[in-house]
Coordinates of C-alpha atoms in Angstrom, one line a residue:
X1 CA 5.7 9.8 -36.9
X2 CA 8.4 11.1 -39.2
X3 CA 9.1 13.6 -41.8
X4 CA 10.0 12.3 -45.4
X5 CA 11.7 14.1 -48.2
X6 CA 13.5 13.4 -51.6
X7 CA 17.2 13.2 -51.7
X8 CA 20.4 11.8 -53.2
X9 CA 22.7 10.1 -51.9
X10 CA 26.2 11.1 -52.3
X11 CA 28.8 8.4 -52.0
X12 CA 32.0 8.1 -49.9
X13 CA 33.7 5.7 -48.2
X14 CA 32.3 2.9 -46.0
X15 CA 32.7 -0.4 -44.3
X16 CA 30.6 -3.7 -45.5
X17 CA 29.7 -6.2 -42.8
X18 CA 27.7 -9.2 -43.5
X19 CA 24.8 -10.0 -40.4
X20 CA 22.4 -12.4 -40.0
X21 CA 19.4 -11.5 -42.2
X22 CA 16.2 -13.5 -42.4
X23 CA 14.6 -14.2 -46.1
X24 CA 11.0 -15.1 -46.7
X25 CA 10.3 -17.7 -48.8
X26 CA 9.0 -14.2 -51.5
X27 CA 13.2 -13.6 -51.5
X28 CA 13.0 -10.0 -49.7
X29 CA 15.1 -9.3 -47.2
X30 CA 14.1 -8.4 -43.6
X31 CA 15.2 -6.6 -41.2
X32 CA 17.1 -8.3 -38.3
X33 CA 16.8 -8.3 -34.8
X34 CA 17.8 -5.8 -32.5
X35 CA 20.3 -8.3 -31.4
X36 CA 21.8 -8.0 -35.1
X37 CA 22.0 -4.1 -34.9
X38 CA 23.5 -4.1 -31.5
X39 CA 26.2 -6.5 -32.6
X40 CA 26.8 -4.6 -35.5
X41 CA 27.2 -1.6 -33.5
X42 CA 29.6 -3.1 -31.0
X43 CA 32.0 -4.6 -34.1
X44 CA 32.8 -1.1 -34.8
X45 CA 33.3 0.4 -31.3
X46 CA 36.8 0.4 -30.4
X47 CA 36.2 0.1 -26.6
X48 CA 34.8 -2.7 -26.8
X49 CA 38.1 -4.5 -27.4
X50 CA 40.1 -5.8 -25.1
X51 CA 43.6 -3.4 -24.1
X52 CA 46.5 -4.7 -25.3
X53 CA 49.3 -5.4 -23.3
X54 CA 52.6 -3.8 -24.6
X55 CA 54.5 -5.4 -22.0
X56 CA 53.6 -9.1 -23.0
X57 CA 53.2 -8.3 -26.7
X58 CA 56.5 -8.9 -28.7
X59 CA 57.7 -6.0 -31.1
X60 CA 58.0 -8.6 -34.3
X61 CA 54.4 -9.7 -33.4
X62 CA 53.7 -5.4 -33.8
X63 CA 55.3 -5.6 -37.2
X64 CA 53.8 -8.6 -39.0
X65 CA 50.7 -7.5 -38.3
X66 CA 51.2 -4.0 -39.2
X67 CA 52.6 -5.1 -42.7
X68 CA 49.7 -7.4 -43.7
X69 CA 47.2 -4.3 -42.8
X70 CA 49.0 -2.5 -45.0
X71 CA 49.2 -5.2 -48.0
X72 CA 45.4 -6.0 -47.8
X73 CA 43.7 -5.4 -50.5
X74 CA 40.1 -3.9 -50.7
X75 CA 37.1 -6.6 -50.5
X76 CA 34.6 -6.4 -53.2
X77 CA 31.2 -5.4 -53.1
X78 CA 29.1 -8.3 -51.7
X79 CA 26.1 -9.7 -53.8
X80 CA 23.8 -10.1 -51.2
X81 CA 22.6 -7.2 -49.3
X82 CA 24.7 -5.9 -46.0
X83 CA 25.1 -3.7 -43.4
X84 CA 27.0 -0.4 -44.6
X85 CA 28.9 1.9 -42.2
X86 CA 28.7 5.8 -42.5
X87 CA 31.7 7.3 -40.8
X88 CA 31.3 10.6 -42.3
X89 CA 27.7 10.7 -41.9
X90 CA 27.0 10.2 -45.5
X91 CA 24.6 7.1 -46.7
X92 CA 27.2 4.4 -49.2
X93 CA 26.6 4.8 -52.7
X94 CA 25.2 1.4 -54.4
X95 CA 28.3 0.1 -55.1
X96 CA 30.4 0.9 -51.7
X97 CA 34.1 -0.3 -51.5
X98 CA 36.0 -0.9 -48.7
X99 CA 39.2 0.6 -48.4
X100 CA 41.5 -0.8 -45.7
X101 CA 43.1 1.6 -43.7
X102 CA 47.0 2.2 -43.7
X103 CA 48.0 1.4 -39.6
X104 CA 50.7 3.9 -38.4
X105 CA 51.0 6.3 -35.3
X106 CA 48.5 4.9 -32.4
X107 CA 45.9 7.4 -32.6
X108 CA 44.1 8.6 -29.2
X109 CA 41.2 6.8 -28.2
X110 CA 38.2 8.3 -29.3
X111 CA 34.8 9.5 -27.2
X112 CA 32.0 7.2 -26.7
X113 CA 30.2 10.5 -28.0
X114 CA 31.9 10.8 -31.2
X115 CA 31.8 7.2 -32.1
X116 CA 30.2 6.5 -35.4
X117 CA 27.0 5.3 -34.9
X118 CA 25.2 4.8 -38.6
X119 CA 24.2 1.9 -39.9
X120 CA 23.2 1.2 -43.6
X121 CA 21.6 -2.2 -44.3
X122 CA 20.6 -2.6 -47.8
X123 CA 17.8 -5.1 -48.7
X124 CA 15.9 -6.2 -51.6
X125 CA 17.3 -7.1 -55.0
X126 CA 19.4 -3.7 -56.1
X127 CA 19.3 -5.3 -59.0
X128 CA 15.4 -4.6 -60.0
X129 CA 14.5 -1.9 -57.3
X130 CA 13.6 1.3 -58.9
X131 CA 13.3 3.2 -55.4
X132 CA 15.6 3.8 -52.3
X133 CA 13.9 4.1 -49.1
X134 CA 16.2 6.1 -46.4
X135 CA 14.9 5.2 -42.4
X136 CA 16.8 7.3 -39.9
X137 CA 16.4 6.1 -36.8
X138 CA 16.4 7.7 -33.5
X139 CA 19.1 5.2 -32.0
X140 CA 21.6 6.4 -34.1
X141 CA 21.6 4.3 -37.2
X142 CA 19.9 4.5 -40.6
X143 CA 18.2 1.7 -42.7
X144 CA 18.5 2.0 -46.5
X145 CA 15.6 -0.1 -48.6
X146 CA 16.0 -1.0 -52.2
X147 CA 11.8 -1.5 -53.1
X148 CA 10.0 -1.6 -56.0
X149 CA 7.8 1.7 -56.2
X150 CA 4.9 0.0 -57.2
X151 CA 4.9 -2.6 -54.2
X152 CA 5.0 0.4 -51.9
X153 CA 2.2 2.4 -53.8
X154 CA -0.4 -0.6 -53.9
X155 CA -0.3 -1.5 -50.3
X156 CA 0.3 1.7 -49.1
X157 CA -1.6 4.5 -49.2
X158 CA 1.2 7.0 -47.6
X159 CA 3.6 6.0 -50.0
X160 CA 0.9 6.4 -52.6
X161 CA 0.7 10.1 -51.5
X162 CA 4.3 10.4 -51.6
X163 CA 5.4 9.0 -55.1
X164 CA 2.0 9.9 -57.0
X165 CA 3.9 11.8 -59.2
X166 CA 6.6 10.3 -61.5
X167 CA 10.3 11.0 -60.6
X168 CA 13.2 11.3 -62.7
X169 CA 16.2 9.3 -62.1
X170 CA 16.4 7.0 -58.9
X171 CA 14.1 8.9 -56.2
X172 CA 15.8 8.4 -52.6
X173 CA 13.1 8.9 -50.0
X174 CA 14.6 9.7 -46.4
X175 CA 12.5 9.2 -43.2
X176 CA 13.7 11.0 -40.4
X177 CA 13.5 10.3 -36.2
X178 CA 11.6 6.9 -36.9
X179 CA 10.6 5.3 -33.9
X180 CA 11.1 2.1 -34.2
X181 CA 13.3 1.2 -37.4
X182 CA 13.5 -2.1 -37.2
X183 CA 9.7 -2.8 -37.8
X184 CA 9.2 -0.3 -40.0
X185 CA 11.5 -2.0 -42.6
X186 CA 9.9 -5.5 -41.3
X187 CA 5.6 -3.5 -42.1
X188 CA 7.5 -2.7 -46.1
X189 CA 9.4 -6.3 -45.9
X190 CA 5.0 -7.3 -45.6
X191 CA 4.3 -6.1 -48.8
X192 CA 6.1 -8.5 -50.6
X193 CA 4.8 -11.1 -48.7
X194 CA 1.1 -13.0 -50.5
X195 CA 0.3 -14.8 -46.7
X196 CA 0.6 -12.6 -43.8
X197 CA -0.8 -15.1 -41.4
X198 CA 1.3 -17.3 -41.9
X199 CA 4.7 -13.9 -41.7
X200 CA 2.5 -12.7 -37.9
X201 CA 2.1 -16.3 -36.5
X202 CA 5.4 -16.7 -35.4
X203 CA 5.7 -13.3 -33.6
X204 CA 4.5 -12.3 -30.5
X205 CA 1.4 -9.7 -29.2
X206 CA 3.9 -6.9 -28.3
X207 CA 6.2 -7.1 -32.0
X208 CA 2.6 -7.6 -33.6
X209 CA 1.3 -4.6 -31.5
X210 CA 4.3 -2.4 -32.7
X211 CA 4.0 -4.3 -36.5
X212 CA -0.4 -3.0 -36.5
X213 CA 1.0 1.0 -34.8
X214 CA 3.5 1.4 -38.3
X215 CA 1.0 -0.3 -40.5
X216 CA -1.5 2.4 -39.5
X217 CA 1.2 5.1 -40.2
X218 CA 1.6 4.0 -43.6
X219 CA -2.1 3.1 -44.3
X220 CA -1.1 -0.7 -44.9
X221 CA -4.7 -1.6 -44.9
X222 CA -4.2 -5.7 -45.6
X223 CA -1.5 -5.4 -43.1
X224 CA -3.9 -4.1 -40.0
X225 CA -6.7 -6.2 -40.9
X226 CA -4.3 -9.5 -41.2
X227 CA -2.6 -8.0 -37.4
X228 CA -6.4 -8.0 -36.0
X229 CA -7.2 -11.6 -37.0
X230 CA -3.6 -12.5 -35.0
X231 CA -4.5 -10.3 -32.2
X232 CA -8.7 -11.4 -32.0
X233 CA -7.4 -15.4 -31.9
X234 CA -3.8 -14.9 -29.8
X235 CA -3.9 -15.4 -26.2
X236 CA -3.2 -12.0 -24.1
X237 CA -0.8 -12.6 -21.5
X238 CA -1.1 -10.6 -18.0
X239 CA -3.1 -7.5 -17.2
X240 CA -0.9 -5.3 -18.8
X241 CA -0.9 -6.9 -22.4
X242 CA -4.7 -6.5 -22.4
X243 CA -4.6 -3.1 -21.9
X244 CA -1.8 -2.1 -24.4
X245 CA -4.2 -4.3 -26.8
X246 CA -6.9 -2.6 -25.8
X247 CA -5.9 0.9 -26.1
X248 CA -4.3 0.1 -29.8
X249 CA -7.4 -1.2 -30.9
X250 CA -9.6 1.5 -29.4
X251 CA -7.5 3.8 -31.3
X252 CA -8.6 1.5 -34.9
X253 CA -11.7 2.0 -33.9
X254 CA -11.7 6.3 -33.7
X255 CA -10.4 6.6 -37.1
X256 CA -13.2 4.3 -38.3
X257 CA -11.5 0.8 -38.8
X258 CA -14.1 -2.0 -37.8
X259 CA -12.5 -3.5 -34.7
X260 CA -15.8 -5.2 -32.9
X261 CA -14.3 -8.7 -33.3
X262 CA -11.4 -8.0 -30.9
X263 CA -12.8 -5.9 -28.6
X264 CA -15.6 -8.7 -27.9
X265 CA -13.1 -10.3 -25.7
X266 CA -13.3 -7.3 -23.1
X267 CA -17.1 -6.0 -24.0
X268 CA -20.4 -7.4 -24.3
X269 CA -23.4 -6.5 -26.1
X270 CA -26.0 -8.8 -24.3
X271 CA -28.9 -7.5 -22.7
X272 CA -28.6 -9.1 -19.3
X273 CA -28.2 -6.4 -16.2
X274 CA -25.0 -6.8 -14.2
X275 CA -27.6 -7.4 -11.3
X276 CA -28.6 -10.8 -13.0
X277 CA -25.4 -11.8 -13.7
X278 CA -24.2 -11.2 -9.9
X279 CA -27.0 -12.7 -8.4
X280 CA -26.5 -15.7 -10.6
X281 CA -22.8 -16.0 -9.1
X282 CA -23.6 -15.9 -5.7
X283 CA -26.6 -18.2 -6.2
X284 CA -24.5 -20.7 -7.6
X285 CA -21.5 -20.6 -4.8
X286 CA -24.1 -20.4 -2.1
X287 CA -25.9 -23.5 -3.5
X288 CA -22.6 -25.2 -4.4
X289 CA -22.4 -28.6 -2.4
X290 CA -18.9 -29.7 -3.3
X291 CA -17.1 -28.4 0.0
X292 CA -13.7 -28.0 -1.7
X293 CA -15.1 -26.1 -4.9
X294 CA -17.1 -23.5 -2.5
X295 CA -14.1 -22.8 -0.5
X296 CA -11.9 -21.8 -3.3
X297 CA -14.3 -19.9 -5.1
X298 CA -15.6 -17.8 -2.0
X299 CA -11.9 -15.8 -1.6
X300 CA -12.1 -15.2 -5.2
X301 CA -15.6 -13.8 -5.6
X302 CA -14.8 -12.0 -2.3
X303 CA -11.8 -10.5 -4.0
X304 CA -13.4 -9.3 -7.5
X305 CA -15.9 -7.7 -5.5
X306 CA -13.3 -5.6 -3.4
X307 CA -12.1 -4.7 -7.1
X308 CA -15.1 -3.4 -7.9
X309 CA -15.7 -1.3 -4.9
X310 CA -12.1 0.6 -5.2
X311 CA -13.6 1.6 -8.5
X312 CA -14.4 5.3 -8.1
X313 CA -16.8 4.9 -11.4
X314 CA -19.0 1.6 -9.7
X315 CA -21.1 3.5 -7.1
X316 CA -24.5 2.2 -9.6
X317 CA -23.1 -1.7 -9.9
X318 CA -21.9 -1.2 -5.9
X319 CA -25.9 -0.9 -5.1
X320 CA -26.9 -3.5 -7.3
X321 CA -24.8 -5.9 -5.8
X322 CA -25.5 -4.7 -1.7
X323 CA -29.3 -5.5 -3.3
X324 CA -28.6 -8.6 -4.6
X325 CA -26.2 -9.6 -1.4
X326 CA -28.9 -8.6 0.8
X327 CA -31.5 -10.8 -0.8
X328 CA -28.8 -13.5 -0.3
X329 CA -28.8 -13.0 3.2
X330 CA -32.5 -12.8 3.6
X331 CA -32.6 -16.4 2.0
X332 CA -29.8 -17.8 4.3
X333 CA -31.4 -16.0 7.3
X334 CA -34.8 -18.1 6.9
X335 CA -33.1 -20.9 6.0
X336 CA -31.0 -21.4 8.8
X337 CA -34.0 -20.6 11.2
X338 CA -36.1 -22.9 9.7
X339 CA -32.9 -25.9 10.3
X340 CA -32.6 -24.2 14.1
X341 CA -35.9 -25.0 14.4
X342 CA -36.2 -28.4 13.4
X343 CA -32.8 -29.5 14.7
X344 CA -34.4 -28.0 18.3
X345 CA -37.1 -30.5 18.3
X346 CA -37.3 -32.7 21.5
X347 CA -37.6 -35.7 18.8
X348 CA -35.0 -34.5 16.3
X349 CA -31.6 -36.2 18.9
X350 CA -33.4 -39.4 18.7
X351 CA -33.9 -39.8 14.9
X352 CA -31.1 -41.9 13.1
X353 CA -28.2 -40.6 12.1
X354 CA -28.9 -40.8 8.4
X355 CA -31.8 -38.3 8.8
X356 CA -29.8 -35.9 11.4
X357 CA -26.6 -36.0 9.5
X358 CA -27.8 -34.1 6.2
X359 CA -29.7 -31.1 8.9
X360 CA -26.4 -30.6 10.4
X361 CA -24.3 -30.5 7.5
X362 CA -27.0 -28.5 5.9
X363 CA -27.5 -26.0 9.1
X364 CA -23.3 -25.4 8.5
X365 CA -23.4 -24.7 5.2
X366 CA -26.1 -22.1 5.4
X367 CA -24.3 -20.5 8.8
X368 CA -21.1 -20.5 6.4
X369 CA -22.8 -18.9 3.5
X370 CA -24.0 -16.3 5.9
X371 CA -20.6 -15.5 7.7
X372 CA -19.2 -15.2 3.8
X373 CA -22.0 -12.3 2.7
X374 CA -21.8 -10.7 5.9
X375 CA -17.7 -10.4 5.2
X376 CA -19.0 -9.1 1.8
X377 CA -21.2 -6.4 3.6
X378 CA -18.6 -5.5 6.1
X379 CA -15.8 -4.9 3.7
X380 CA -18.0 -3.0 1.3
X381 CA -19.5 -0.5 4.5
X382 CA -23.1 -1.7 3.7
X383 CA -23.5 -3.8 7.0
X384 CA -25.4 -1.5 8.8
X385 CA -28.6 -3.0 7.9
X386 CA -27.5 -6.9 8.4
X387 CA -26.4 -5.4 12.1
X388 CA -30.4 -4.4 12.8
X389 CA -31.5 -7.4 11.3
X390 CA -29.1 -10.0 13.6
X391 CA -29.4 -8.1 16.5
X392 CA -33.6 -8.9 16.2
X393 CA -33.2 -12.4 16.0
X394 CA -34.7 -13.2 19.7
X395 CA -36.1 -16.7 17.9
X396 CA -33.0 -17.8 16.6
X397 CA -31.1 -16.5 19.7
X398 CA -33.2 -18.2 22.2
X399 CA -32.8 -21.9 19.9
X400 CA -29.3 -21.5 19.8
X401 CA -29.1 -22.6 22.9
X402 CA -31.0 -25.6 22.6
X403 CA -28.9 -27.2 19.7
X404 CA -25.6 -29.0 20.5
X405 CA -22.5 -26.6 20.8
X406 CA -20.5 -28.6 17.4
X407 CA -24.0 -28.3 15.3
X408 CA -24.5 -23.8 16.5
X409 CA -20.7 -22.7 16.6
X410 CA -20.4 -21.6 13.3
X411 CA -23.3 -18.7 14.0
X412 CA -21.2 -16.9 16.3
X413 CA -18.6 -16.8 13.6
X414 CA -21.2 -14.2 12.2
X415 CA -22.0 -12.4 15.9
X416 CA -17.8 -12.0 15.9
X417 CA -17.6 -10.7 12.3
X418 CA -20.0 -7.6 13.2
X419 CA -18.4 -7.2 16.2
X420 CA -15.2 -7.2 15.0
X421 CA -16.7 -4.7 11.7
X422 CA -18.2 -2.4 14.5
X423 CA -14.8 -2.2 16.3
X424 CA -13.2 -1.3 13.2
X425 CA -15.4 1.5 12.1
X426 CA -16.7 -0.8 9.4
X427 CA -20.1 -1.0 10.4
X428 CA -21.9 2.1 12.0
X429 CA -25.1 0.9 13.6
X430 CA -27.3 3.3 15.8
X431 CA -26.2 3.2 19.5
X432 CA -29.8 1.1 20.0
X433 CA -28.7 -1.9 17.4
X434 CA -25.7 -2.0 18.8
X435 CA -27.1 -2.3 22.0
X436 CA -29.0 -5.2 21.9
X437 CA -27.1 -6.7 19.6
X438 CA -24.6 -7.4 22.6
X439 CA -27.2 -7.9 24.6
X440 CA -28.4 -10.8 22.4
X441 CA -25.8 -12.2 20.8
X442 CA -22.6 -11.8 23.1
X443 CA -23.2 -14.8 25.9
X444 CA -24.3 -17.3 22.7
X445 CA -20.7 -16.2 22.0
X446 CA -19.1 -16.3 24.9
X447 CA -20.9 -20.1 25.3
X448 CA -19.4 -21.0 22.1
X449 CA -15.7 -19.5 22.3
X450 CA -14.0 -22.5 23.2
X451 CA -15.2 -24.1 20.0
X452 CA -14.9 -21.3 18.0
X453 CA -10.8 -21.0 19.1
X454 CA -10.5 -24.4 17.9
X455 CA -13.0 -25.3 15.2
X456 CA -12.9 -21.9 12.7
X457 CA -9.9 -22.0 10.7
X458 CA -10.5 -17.9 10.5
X459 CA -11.0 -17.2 13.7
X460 CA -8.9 -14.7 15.1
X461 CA -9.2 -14.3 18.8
X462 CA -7.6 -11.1 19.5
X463 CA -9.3 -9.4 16.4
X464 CA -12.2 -10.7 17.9
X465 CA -12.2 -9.9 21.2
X466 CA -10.7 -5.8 20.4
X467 CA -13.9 -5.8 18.3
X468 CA -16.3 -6.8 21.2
X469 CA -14.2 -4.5 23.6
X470 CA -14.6 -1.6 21.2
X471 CA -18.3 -2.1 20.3
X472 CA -18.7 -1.9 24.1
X473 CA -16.9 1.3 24.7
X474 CA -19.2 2.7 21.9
X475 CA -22.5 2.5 24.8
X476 CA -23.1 4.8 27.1
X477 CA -21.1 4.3 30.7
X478 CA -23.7 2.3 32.3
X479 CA -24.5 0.2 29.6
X480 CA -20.6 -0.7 29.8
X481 CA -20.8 -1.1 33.3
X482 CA -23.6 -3.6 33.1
X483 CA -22.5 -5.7 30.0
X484 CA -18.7 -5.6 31.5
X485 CA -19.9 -6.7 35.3
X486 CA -21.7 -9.9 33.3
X487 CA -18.4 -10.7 31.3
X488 CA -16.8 -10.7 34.7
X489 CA -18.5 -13.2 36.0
X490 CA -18.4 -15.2 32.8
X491 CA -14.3 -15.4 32.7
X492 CA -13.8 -15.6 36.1
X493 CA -15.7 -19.1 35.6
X494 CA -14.4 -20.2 32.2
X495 CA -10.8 -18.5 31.7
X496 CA -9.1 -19.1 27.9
X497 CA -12.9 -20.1 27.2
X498 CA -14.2 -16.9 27.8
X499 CA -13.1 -13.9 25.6
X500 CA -10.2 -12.0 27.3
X501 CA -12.0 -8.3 27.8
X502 CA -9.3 -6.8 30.5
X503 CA -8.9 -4.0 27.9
X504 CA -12.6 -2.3 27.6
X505 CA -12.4 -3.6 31.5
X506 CA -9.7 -1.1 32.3
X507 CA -11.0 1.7 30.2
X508 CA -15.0 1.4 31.1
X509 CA -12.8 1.5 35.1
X510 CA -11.4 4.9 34.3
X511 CA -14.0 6.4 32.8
X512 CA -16.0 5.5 36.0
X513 CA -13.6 5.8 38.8
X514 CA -10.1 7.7 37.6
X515 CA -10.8 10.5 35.2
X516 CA -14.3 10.9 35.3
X517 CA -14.4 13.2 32.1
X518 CA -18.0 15.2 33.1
X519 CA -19.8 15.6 36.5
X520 CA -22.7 12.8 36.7
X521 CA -25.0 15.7 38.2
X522 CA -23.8 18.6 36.1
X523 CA -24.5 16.7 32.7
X524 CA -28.4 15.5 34.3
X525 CA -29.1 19.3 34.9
X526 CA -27.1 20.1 31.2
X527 CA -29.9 17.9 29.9
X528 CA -32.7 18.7 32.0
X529 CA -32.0 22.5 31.0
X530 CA -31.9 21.4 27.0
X531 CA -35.2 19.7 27.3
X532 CA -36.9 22.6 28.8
X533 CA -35.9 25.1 26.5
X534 CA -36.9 23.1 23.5

């Protein structure tokens, strides 16, 4: 962190400022904000004044002032400790004194560069300190500590190293390119202190953060331990707070220091698999029958689990959860077949509407809680076997037609989404799935489009209807020519109610009748002459 060696301090002549310097309630000094320095720093640079204008500035104004500069007299030594300025480079004796320039000539504005940018602060009671602690700091200013030696030695074990042998005189430590002055004189302004809790409850994660990095540099034991309670109990703010907390305590815990208690906000050590845990989730929002609770909570789950899957280390917890979707699915599959079959009963429109009312809203939610795993599936690639198993529903497909179109919209809302998946490349069924999946599900759909326009929040109709158009144009030609000639017939009856196709339409027509891309009887006798040779 920074090198360290004995020295002495020679004196010569400096500046004394008072700042702003907080006491606690031991009586040591600690080191101000960076506010403080930078204030400090500005008092002494010369550009930050305001030019003066000589052509508005009277000559016997010039004068006065130059002849009560030159009668000042030098201001004592302050009691209390200061800020002391190094103009020559050299660190203030213990008792500086000021001496006030002499105005004359106007000298030539210096360089920004060759400003003077060291700072002295002097803390502690020079009174009693037996021990001068030099910090040179990379931003250009240096911190001198009066401490007691045997503060530093008992709660630090690299100033123990340093000062295990007795010195003569008045040692002067110097620290060179520290890193962050300012808390390393606040980590030695700790050691005075008897509660730390009470110091670190006022700060902040980050200066706490930066307080626990220099209180492991100087083997402040008390110090890290007291910066772990604060940082175990203290809220962590954002994403990227976690991880700086997590990667400074990680680093504790390589060199040994017990860290378990803060690190159990981001680890576990229960036995239960992820599987369970997962499964226990989408049990819960599946069974959920607070409307307004299951629709908030279905983006979010939906959205940690696209987390997951961008993880390139979550290929083993991206199986467990497709098996745990799946098993999901199976459950809303037979239930939903088991309300299609009860709400297709010849009996079931002339029961009240106190018994029919819960089988609808029931036969929703499960067609809901379908369309939602299915998304899961389709975003996660792992739809390919959902496809196979919706496009062999005949039982369901045939009593979809026997229910009222409000009660069996929402199941085409899950036709549309693998439509729309295969369209995308999403989904990649065999040619046969995908097949008679349109050959079983597309007219339900097409039956139910005008509700599905204006009853699904989510529906998208032009997403939907490239998706059927592309999972058409994925058959061979004659398939398309057969499926297309029936959607003809269909939108040429119902319109806006019917999904707009013109696109596949067109391209199925050029394929066929434009630019016919291989002879029909060239490619028979191409596979004709393959068979035989194998």
């Amino acid at each position: 962190m920074a090198e360290i060696r004995l020295t002495r301090l020679e004196q010569g002549q400096t500046k004394i400022r008072n700042v702003p310097i907080a006491v606690t309630p031991e009586g040591f000094w600690c080191c101000p904000s960076p506010v403080g320095f930078q204030k400090t720093l500005k008092s002494q640079n010369p550009l930050n004044k305001p030019k003066p204008s000589h052509a508005s500035t009277p000559k016997t104004t010039f004068q006065k002032k130059q002849t009560q500069l030159t009668d000042k007299k030098p201001t004592p030594t302050p009691s209390r400790p200061g800020i002391v300025f190094d103009e020559k480079r050299n660190l203030g004796s213990d008792t500086p004194v000021l001496n006030a320039p002499v105005v004359g000539e106007r000298n030539p504005r210096p360089k920004i560069e060759n400003l003077p940018r060291k700072v002295s602060i002097e803390f502690g009671e020079p009174g009693t300190s037996d021990l001068k602690v030099v910090l040179l700091g990379k931003q250009g200013f240096a911190v001198r500590l009066s401490v007691h030696k045997s503060v530093l030695v008992e709660n630090s074990s690299f100033f123990g190293e340093k000062l295990w042998e007795p010195l003569p005189g008045s040692p002067h430590l110097e620290i060179n390119d520290c890193e962050d002055v300012e808390i390393y004189v606040e980590t030695v302004g700790l050691m005075y202190c008897k509660e730390l809790k009470q110091r670190l409850i006022k700060q902040n994660v980050s200066r706490v953060l930066r307080i626990l990095k220099v209180a492991e540099h100087l083997g402040f034991n008390s110090c890290i331990q007291s910066c772990l309670d604060y940082l175990e109990a203290a809220p962590w703010v954002g994403d990227e707070e976690e991880e700086k907390v997590v990667s400074s305590v990680l680093r504790l815990q390589g060199e040994g220091i017990g860290v378990t208690p803060v690190l159990k906000r981001v680890s576990s050590n229960t036995s239960n698999p992820p599987k369970d845990t997962i499964s226990h989730i989408l049990e819960m929002v599946l069974k959920s029958n607070e409307e307004r609770g299951r629709r908030e909570m279905k983006p979010v789950v939906l959205k940690l689990l696209r987390e997951n899957n961008c993880l390139p280390s979550s290929s083993g917890l991206a199986d467990i959860c497709n098996e745990t979707i799946y098993s999901s699915c199976k459950s809303c599959l037979n239930s939903l077949l088991s309300l299609f079959r009860e709400a297709a009963e010849p009996e079931f429109t002339n029961m009240p509407m106190v018994v029919r009312e819960p089988v609808v809203k029931k036969l929703a939610l499960e067609a809901d809680n379908l369309s939602w795993l299915v998304e899961i599936l389709a975003e996660r690639q792992a739809a390919d076997e959902f496809a196979a198993i919706w496009a062999s529903q005949q039982e369901l497909a045939s009593l979809h037609t026997k229910l009222p179109i409000v009660s069996r919209h929402r199941v085409s809302c899950i036709t549309a989404r693998l439509f729309v998946g295969i369209g995308r490349g999403e989904i990649l069924p065999p040619k046969d799935t995908r097949h008679f999946l349109l050959r079983m599900w597309l007219q339900p759909l097409i039956d139910d489009y005008s509700w599905l326009q204006h009853g699904c929040r989510s529906f998208d109709r032009k997403v939907v209807e490239e998706g059927i158009g592309r999972t058409i144009l994925t058959l061979p030609l004659e398939d398309q020519q057969s499926i297309l000639l029936a959607w003809l017939g269909s939108f040429l009856k119902a319109g806006d109610n019917c999904p707009n196709l013109q696109r596949a339409f067109e391209v199925w027509w050029r394929r066929t009748f434009i630019r016919p891309y291989v002879d029909q009887g060239s490619l028979i006798q191409s596979d004709t002459s393959t068979t035989a040779r194998e």
